[in-house]
Every structure is written in C-alpha cells, then in structure tokens.
mmCIF file of C-alpha atoms in Angstrom:
data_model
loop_
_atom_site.group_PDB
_atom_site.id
_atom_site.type_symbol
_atom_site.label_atom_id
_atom_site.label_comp_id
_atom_site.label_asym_id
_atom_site.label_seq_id
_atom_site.Cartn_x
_atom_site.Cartn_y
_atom_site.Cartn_z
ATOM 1 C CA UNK A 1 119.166 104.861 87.177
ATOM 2 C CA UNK A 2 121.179 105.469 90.351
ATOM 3 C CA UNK A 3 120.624 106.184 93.800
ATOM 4 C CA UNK A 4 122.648 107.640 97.159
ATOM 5 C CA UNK A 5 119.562 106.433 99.156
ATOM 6 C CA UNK A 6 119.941 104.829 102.194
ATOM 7 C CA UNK A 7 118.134 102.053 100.999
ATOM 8 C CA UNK A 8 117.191 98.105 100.961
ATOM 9 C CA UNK A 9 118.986 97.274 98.030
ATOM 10 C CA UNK A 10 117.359 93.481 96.670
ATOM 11 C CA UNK A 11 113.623 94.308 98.294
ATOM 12 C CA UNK A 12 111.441 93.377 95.445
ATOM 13 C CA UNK A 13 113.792 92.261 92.788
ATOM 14 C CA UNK A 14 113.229 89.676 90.457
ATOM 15 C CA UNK A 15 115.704 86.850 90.479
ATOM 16 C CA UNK A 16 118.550 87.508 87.716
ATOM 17 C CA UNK A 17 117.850 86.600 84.277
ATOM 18 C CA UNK A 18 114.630 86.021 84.626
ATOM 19 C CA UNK A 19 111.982 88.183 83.048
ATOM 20 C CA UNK A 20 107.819 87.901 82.830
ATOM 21 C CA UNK A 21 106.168 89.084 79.388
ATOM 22 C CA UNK A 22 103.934 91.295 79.944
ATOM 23 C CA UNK A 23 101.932 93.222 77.065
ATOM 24 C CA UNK A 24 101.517 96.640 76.127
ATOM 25 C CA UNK A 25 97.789 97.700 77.243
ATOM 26 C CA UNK A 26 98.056 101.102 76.145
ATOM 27 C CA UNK A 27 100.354 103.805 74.920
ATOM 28 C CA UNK A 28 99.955 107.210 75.432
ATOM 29 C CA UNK A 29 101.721 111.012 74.420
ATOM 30 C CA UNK A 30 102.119 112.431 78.115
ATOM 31 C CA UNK A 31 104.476 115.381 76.739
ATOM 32 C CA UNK A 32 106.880 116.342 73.646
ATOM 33 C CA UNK A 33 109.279 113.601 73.045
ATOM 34 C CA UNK A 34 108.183 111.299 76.221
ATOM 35 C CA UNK A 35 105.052 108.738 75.789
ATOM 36 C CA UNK A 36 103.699 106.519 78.576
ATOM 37 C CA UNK A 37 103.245 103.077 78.012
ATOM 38 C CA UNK A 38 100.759 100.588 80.311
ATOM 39 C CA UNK A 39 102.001 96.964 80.489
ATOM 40 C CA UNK A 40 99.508 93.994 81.684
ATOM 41 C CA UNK A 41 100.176 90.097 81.876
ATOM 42 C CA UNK A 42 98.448 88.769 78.944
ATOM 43 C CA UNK A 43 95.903 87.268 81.394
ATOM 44 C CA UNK A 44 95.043 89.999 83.175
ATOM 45 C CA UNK A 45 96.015 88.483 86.139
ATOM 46 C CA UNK A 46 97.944 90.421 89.230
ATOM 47 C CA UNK A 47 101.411 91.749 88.877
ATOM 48 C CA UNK A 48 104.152 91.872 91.943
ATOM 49 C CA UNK A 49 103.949 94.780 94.220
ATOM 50 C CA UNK A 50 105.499 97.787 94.212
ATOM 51 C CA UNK A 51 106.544 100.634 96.334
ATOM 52 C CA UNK A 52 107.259 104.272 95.166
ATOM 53 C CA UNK A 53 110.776 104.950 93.526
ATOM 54 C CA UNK A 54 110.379 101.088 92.120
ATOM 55 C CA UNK A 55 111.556 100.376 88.409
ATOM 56 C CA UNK A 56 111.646 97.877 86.136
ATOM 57 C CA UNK A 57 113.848 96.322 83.464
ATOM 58 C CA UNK A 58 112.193 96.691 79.902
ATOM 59 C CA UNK A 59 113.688 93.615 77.776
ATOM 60 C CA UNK A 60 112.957 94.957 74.079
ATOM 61 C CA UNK A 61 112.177 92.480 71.509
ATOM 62 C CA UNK A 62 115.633 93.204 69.884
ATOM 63 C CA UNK A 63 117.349 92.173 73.059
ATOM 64 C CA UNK A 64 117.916 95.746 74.942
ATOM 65 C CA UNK A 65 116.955 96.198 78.600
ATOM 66 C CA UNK A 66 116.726 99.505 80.134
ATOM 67 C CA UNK A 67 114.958 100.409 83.389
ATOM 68 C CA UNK A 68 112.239 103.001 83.877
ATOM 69 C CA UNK A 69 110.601 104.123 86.566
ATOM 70 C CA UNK A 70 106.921 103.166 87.991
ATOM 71 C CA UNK A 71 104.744 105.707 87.482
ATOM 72 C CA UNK A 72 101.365 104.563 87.565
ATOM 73 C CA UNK A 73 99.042 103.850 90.740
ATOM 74 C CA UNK A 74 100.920 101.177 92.772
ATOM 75 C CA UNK A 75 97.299 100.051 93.870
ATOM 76 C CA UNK A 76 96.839 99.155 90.733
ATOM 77 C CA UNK A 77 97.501 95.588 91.117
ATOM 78 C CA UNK A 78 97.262 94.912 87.480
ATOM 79 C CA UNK A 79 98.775 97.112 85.206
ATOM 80 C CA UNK A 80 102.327 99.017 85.378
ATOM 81 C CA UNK A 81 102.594 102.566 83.809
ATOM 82 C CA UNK A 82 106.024 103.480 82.646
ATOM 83 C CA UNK A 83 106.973 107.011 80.489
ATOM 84 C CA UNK A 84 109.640 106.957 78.180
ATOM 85 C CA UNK A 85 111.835 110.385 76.875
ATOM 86 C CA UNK A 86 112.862 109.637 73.341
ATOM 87 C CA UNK A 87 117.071 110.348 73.707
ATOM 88 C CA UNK A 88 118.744 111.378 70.351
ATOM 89 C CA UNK A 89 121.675 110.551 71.346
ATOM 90 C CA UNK A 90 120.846 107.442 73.276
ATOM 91 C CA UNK A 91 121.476 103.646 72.616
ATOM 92 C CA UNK A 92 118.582 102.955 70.646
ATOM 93 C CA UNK A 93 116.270 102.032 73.568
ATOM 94 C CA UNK A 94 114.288 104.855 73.441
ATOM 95 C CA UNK A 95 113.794 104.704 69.716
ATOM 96 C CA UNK A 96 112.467 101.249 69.863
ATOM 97 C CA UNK A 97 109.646 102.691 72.223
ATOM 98 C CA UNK A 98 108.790 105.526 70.491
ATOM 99 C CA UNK A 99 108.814 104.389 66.836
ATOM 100 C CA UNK A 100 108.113 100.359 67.216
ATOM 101 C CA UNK A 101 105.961 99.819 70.285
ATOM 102 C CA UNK A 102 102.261 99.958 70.278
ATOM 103 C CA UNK A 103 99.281 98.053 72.149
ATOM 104 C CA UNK A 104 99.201 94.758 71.551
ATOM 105 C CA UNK A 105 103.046 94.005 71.701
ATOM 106 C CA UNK A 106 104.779 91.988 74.048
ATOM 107 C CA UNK A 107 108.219 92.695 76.110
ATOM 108 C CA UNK A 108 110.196 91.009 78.644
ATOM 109 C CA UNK A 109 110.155 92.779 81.935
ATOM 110 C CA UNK A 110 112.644 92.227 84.804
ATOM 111 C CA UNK A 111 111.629 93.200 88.371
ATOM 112 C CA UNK A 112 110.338 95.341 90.247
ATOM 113 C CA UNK A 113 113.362 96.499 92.345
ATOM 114 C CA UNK A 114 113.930 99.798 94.677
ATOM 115 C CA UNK A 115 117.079 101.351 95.516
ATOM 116 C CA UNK A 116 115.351 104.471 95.699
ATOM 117 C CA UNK A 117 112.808 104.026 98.297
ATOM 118 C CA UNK A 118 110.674 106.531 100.327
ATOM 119 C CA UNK A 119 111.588 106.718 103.631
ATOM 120 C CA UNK A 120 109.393 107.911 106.297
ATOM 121 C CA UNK A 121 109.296 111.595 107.157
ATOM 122 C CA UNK A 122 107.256 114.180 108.862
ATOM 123 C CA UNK A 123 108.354 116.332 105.751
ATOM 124 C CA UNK A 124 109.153 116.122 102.114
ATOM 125 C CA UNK A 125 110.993 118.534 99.332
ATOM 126 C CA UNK A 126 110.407 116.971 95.759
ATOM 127 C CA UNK A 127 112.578 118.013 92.818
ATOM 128 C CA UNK A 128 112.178 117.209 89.661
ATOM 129 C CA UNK A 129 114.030 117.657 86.323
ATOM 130 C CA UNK A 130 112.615 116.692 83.290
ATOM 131 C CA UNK A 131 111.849 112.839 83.129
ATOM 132 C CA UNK A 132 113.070 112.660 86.756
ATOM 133 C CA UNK A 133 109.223 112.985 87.778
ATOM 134 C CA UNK A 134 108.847 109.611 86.865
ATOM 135 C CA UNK A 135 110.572 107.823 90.252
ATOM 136 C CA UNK A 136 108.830 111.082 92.234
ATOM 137 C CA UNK A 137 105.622 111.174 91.045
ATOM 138 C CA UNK A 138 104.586 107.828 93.616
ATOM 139 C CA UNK A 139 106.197 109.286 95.725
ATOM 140 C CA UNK A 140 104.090 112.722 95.938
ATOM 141 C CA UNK A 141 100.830 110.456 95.957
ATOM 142 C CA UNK A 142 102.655 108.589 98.788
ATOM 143 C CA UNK A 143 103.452 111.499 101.146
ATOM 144 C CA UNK A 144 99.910 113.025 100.220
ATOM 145 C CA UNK A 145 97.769 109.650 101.382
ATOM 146 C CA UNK A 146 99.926 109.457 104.516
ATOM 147 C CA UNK A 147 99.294 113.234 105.207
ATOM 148 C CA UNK A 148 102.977 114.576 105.489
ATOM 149 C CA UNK A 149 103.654 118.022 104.012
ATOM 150 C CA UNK A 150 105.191 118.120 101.130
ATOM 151 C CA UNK A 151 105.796 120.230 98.177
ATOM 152 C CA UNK A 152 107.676 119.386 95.146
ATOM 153 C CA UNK A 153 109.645 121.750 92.836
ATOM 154 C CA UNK A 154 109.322 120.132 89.346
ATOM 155 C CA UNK A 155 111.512 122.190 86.338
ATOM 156 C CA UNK A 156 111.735 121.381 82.375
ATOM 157 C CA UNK A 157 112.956 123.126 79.121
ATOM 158 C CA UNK A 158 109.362 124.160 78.480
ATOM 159 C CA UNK A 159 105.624 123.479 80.213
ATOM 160 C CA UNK A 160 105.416 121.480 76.723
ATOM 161 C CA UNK A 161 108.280 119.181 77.724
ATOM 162 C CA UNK A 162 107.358 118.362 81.115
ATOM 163 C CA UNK A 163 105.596 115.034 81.723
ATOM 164 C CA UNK A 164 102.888 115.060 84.083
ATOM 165 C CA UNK A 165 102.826 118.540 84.566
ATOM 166 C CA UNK A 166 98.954 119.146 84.203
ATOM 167 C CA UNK A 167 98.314 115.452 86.175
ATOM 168 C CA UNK A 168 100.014 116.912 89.323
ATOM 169 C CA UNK A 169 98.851 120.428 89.492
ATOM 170 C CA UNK A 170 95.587 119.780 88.879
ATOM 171 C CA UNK A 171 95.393 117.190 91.549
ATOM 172 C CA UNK A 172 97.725 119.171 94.260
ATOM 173 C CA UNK A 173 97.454 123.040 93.325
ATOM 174 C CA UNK A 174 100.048 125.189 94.959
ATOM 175 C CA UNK A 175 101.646 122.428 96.207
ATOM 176 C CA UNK A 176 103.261 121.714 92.815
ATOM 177 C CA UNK A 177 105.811 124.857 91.861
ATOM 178 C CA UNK A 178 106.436 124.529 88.001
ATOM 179 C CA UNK A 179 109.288 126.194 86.964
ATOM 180 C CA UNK A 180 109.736 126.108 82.752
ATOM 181 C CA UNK A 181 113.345 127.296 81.991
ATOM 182 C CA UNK A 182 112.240 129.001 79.096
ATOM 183 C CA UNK A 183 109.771 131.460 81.169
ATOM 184 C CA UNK A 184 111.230 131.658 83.901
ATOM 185 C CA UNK A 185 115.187 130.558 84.252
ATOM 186 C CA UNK A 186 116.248 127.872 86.613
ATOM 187 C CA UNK A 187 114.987 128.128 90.046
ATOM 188 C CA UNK A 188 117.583 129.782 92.951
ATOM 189 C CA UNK A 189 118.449 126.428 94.993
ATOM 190 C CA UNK A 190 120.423 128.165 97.326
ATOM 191 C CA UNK A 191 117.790 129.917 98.376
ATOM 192 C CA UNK A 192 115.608 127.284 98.666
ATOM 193 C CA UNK A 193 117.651 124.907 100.272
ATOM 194 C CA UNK A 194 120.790 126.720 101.850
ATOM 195 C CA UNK A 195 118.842 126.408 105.318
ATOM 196 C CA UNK A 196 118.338 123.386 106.306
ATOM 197 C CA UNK A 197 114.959 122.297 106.960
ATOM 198 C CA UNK A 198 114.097 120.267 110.425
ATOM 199 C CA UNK A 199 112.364 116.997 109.625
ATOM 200 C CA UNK A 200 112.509 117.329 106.046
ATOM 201 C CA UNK A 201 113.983 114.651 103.373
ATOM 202 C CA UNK A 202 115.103 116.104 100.058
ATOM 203 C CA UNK A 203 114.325 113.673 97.161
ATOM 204 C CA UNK A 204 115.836 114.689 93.894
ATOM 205 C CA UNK A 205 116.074 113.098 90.350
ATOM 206 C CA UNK A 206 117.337 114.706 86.920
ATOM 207 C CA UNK A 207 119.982 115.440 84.638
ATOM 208 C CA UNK A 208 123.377 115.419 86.264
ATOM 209 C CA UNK A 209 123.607 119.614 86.477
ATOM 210 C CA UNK A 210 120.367 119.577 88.476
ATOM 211 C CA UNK A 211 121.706 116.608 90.905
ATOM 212 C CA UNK A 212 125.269 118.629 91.336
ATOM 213 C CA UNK A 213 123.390 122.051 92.480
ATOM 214 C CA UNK A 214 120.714 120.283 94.673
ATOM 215 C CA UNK A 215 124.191 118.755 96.633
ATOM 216 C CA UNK A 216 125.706 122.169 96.632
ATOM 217 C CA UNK A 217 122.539 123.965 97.805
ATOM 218 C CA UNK A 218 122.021 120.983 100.637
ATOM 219 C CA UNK A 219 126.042 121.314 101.799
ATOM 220 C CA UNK A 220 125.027 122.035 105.489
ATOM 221 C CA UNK A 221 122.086 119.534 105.545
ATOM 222 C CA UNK A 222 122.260 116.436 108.613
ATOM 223 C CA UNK A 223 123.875 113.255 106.380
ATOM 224 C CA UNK A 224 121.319 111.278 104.506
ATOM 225 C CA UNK A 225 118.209 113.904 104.385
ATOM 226 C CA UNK A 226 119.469 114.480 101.078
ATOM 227 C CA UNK A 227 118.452 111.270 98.364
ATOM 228 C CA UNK A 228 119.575 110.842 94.822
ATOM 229 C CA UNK A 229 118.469 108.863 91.960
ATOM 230 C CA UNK A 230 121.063 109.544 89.192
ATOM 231 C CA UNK A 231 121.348 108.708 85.287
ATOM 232 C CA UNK A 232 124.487 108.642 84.852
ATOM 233 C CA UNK A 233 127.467 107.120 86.504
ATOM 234 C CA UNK A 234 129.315 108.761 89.346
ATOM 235 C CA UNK A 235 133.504 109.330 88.580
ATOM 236 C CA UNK A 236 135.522 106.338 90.568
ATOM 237 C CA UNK A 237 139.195 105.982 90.860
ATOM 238 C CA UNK A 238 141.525 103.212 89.569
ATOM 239 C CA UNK A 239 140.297 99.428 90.751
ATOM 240 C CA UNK A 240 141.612 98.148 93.870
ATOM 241 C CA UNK A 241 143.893 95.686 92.279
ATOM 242 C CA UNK A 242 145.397 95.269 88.722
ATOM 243 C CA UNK A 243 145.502 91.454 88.595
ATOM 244 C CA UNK A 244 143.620 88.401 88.325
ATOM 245 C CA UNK A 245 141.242 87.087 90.732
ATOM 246 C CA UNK A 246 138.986 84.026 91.007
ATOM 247 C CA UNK A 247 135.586 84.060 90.812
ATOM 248 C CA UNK A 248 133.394 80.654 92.181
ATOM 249 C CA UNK A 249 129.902 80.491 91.268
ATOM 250 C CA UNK A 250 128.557 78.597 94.356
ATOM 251 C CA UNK A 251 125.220 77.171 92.815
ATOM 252 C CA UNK A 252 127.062 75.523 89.748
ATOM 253 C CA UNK A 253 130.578 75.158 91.333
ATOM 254 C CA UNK A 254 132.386 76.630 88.428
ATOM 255 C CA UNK A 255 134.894 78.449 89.060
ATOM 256 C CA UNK A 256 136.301 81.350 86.532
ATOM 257 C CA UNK A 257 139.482 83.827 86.198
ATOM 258 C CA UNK A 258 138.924 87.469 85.924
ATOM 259 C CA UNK A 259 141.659 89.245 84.406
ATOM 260 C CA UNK A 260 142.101 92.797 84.073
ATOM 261 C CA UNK A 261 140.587 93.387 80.674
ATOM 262 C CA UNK A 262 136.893 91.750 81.870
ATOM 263 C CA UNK A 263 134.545 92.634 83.987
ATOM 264 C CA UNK A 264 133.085 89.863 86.963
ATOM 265 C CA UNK A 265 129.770 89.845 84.636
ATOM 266 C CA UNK A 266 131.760 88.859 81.609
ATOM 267 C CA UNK A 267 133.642 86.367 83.410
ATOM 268 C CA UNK A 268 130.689 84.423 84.843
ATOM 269 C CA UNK A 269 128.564 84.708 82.228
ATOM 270 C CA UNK A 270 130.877 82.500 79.831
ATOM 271 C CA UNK A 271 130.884 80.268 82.802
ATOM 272 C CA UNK A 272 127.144 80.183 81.882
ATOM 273 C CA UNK A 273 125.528 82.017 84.624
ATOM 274 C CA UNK A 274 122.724 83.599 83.343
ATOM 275 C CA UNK A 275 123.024 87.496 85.218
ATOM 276 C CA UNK A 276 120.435 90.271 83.642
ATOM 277 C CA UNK A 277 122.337 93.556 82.743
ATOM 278 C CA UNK A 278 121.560 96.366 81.262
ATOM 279 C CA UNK A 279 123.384 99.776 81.727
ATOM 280 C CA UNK A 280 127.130 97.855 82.464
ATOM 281 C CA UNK A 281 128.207 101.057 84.054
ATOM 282 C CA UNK A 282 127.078 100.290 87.253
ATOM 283 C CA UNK A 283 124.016 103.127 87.336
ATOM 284 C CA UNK A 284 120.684 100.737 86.936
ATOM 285 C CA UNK A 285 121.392 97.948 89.915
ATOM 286 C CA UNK A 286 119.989 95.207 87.496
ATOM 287 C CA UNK A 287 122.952 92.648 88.061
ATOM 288 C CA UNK A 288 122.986 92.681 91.676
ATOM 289 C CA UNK A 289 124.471 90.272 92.593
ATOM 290 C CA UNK A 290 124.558 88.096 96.531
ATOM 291 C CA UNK A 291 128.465 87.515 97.520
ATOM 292 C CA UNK A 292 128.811 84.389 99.661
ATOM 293 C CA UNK A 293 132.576 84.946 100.443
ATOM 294 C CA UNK A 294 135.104 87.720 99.947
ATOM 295 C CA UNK A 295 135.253 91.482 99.918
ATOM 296 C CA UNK A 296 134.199 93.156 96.556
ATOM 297 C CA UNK A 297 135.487 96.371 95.168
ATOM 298 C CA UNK A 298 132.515 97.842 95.019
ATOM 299 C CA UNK A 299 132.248 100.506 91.971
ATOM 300 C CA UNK A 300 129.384 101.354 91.228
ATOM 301 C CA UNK A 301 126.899 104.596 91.983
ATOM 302 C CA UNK A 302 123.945 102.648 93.800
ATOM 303 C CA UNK A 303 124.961 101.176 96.995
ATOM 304 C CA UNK A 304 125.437 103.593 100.199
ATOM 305 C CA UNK A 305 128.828 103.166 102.395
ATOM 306 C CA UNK A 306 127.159 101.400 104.925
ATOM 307 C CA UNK A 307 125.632 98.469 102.140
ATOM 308 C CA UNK A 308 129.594 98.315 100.602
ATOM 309 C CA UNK A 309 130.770 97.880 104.269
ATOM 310 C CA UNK A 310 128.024 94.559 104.838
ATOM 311 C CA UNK A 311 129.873 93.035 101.629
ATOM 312 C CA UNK A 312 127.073 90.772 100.834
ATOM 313 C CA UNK A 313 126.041 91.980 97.337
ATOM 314 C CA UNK A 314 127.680 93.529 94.409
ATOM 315 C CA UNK A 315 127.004 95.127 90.824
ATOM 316 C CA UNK A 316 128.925 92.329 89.014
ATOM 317 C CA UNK A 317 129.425 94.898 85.557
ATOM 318 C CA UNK A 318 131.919 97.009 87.138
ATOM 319 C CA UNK A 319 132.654 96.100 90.883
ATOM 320 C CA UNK A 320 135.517 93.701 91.489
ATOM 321 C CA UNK A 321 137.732 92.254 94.466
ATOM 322 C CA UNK A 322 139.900 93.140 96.551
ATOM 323 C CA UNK A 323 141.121 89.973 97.412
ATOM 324 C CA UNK A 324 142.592 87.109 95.479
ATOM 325 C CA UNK A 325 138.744 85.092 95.527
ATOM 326 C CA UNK A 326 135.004 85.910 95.560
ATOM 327 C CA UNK A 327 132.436 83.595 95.757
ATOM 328 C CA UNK A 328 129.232 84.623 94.276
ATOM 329 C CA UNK A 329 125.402 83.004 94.984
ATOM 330 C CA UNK A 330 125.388 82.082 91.074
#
C-alpha cells in the first residue's frame, strides 16, 4: 500500500522486526474472491490503537508479510478485522489466506502504522475501487460520527465482487453511490470532480487506472485536497548516485558498504539488523526506517515532498544516498 497523503509517517508503528501473534477469531466470505478475517491476542486482552486508513503487517506462518488495511470498528479495542482479495497472479500471500487460514490459527502481525490518515475537513469525497474500501471504510464511519458531509463513490466489476457493499448502504443510504461496471460502466470522473469542490478532501484508493483518472479529473484542485493510497509502485528515475556508500548502524556501531547491486535493507540486514519488509518496492512503508545523519535518496511512493525534504526517515528497500555516508537509528 502507498500513499501521497500529507501525513505523519511513524505515528503508530510498531518498532521494526518486531511482530505480536495474534490469533484468528473468525473468518468470514464478505464478497467473491475476498474473505475477512478477525484477529485477537490469544488472551483476549487489548490491542494498540488505531486510527482510520491504519494497516497492519500480516507475518504468514510460511514467512510472508503483506499489509492490509483495518477495517473493523477502531473502538473495538480487542479485535482487528482485516479483508483479503484472493490475487491469481499474486505472490502467494493471498493464497495462504484464502486456502490455509481458519479460526484458531496464529500469525505474526507487525504494527499498526498510518501513512494514510484522515485529515480533518468540513467535507469528504470517498472513492473506492474494488478492495480499496478497505483503508476507506473507517474512514466513512469517521466523517459520519464527527458529522461532516460526506459521500463516497464506491465501483467494482460486479455488486457480487464488491466487499462491503450491503454493510455501507444499508447503514448510510444515498450517501453510498454503487457503481458495478458490469451494469452500469465506469462512473464519468470528470464530471464529478472537474470542479473543484470548496472545503472538500478527495480520498481515493484502487487499482492503478482508477488512481490515474481520479488525478486527471482533480487537475485544477488546491495542492493536497487530493489523497492517495496506491498498490503499486509509482515510476522513479535512475538513483542519485551509481557508487558505493557507507551505511553506520548507530545502535550496534557496525558499519556496512552498499554497492550498486544491493539495496540499504540488504546491506544492513547482513550486518544483522533485524528491519521488517515486506513489499521491497517501496509501496507498503513497513521498513521505515529513522536516519540520524545524511541525506537519503528517497525512492519510494509513500513519503510527501515535504517528509523527503525533513530527511529524518527512509524506506531502506529502495531509497539510498546521496552522499558518500548515512547513518541509520539501527
């Protein structure tokens, strides 16, 4: 997951490496291809806060992490709801969930952590594609306890396909426009959003098409009323520099070369720093990482321009230096 919000970037997050097992409570089919899964602490005791647009790193049995979104009711102080689209053509991650988990079994989990955070507004536009309700679906509870107005455009291949779908319109009505592809085509954007709306923040998550034509649509918006959180990595140019640098890890004084053909993560982690990853493309901010000393090349799709400018954190799977020495809070 990745976000152009204008957010916090660390609030909530675990520290690296370190995950809490936490149980499956209860597993349920919320829509075709996508269950929802409930995790608890084994002792039913309380779980860390959360805010809306949190998520989580899932730490599979077999050793994959990948981060969904919070779902559930962040009053809830004891259970965290997750939903999970099965992805053919996915890493395996998905698979695992749908085919291998059931109540009763135990995973690591990482977090929470928000780089997608709700910020406040007198107004809201939601939009939704497919499993992008997940990160938005807090945040419609949110904006409807605090009494903004809001209304959230959520679309999908089919009604069958879309997570959710009967939760939110029975709770919110008109308020909730569901827009099926196969019934009724993709909704006009640009006339939905080519006027700029006073007051209003634009919160979007989805499939990369979806994120492109929201940003087209918004084009004359005031910077920063629109907010992404993407799934896939955003292009970057050629690295900064093409040679070594050094690398100190400030906690155990080690200090490594990275050359070229490794990343920072790879570097420090044979150094024996102990950094939870997941995506290593620089979309799911799980290796963020504090920088003591030095200016990072940041690459990744998470932080905003003015978080890259304050130089004191990084995405240590593909960000690098610019300078001949970083020194990392490892």
């Amino acid at each position: 997951m990745v976000t152009d919000a204008e957010s916090g970037v660390g609030a909530g997050q675990s520290t690296p490496g370190h995950a809490a097992t936490l149980v499956v409570a209860a597993r349920e089919r919320v829509a075709e291809d996508v269950v929802s899964l409930t995790l608890a602490r084994p002792d039913g005791g309380r779980l860390p806060n959360w805010t809306p647009g949190s998520h989580i790193d899932l730490v599979l049995p077999e050793g994959a992490t990948r981060q969904y979104s919070l779902c559930g009711d962040r009053w809830d102080a004891h259970t965290y709801r997750i939903a999970v689209l099965r992805e053919p053509a996915g890493r395996g991650g998905s698979a695992y969930v749908h085919d291998r988990l059931r109540p009763g079994d135990r995973v690591g989990v990482g977090g929470p952590r928000n780089h997608f955070p709700l910020v406040p507004s007198e107004k809201y536009f939601f939009i939704a594609g497919g499993i992008g309700i997940t990160p938005l679906l807090p945040m419609v509870h949110q904006a409807e306890l605090l009494g903004a107005d809001w209304q959230l455009l959520y679309g999908g291949r089919t009604r069958a396909s879309m997570a959710f779908r009967q939760e939110l319109t029975d709770a919110y009505g008109e308020r909730v426009h569901v827009v099926p592809q196969d019934e009724l085509g993709l909704p006009d954007l640009a006339a939905l959003l080519g006027t700029p709306r006073p007051g209003t923040k634009v919160y979007c998550c989805g499939p990369a098409p979806l994120l492109a034509a929201v940003e087209a649509a918004c084009a004359a918006w005031p910077p920063y009323a629109l907010r992404f959180e993407r799934f896939t990595a955003a292009a970057q140019t050629g690295p900064v520099r093409e040679t070594p640098f050094e690398v100190e890890l400030r906690r155990t004084g080690h200090t490594v070369t990275v050359t070229p053909e490794v990343s920072v993560l790879e570097a420090v982690r044979r150094a024996g720093a102990d950094v939870l990853s997941s995506c290593e493309q620089g979309t799911c901010g799980t290796c963020l990482t504090p920088v003591l000393e030095g200016q990072p090349d940041h690459r990744d799709s998470v932080l905003t321009d003015q978080q890259r400018r304050a130089n004191d954190c990084m995405f240590v799977c593909v960000s690098r230096s610019c300078g001949d020495r970083l020194v990392l809070d490892l």
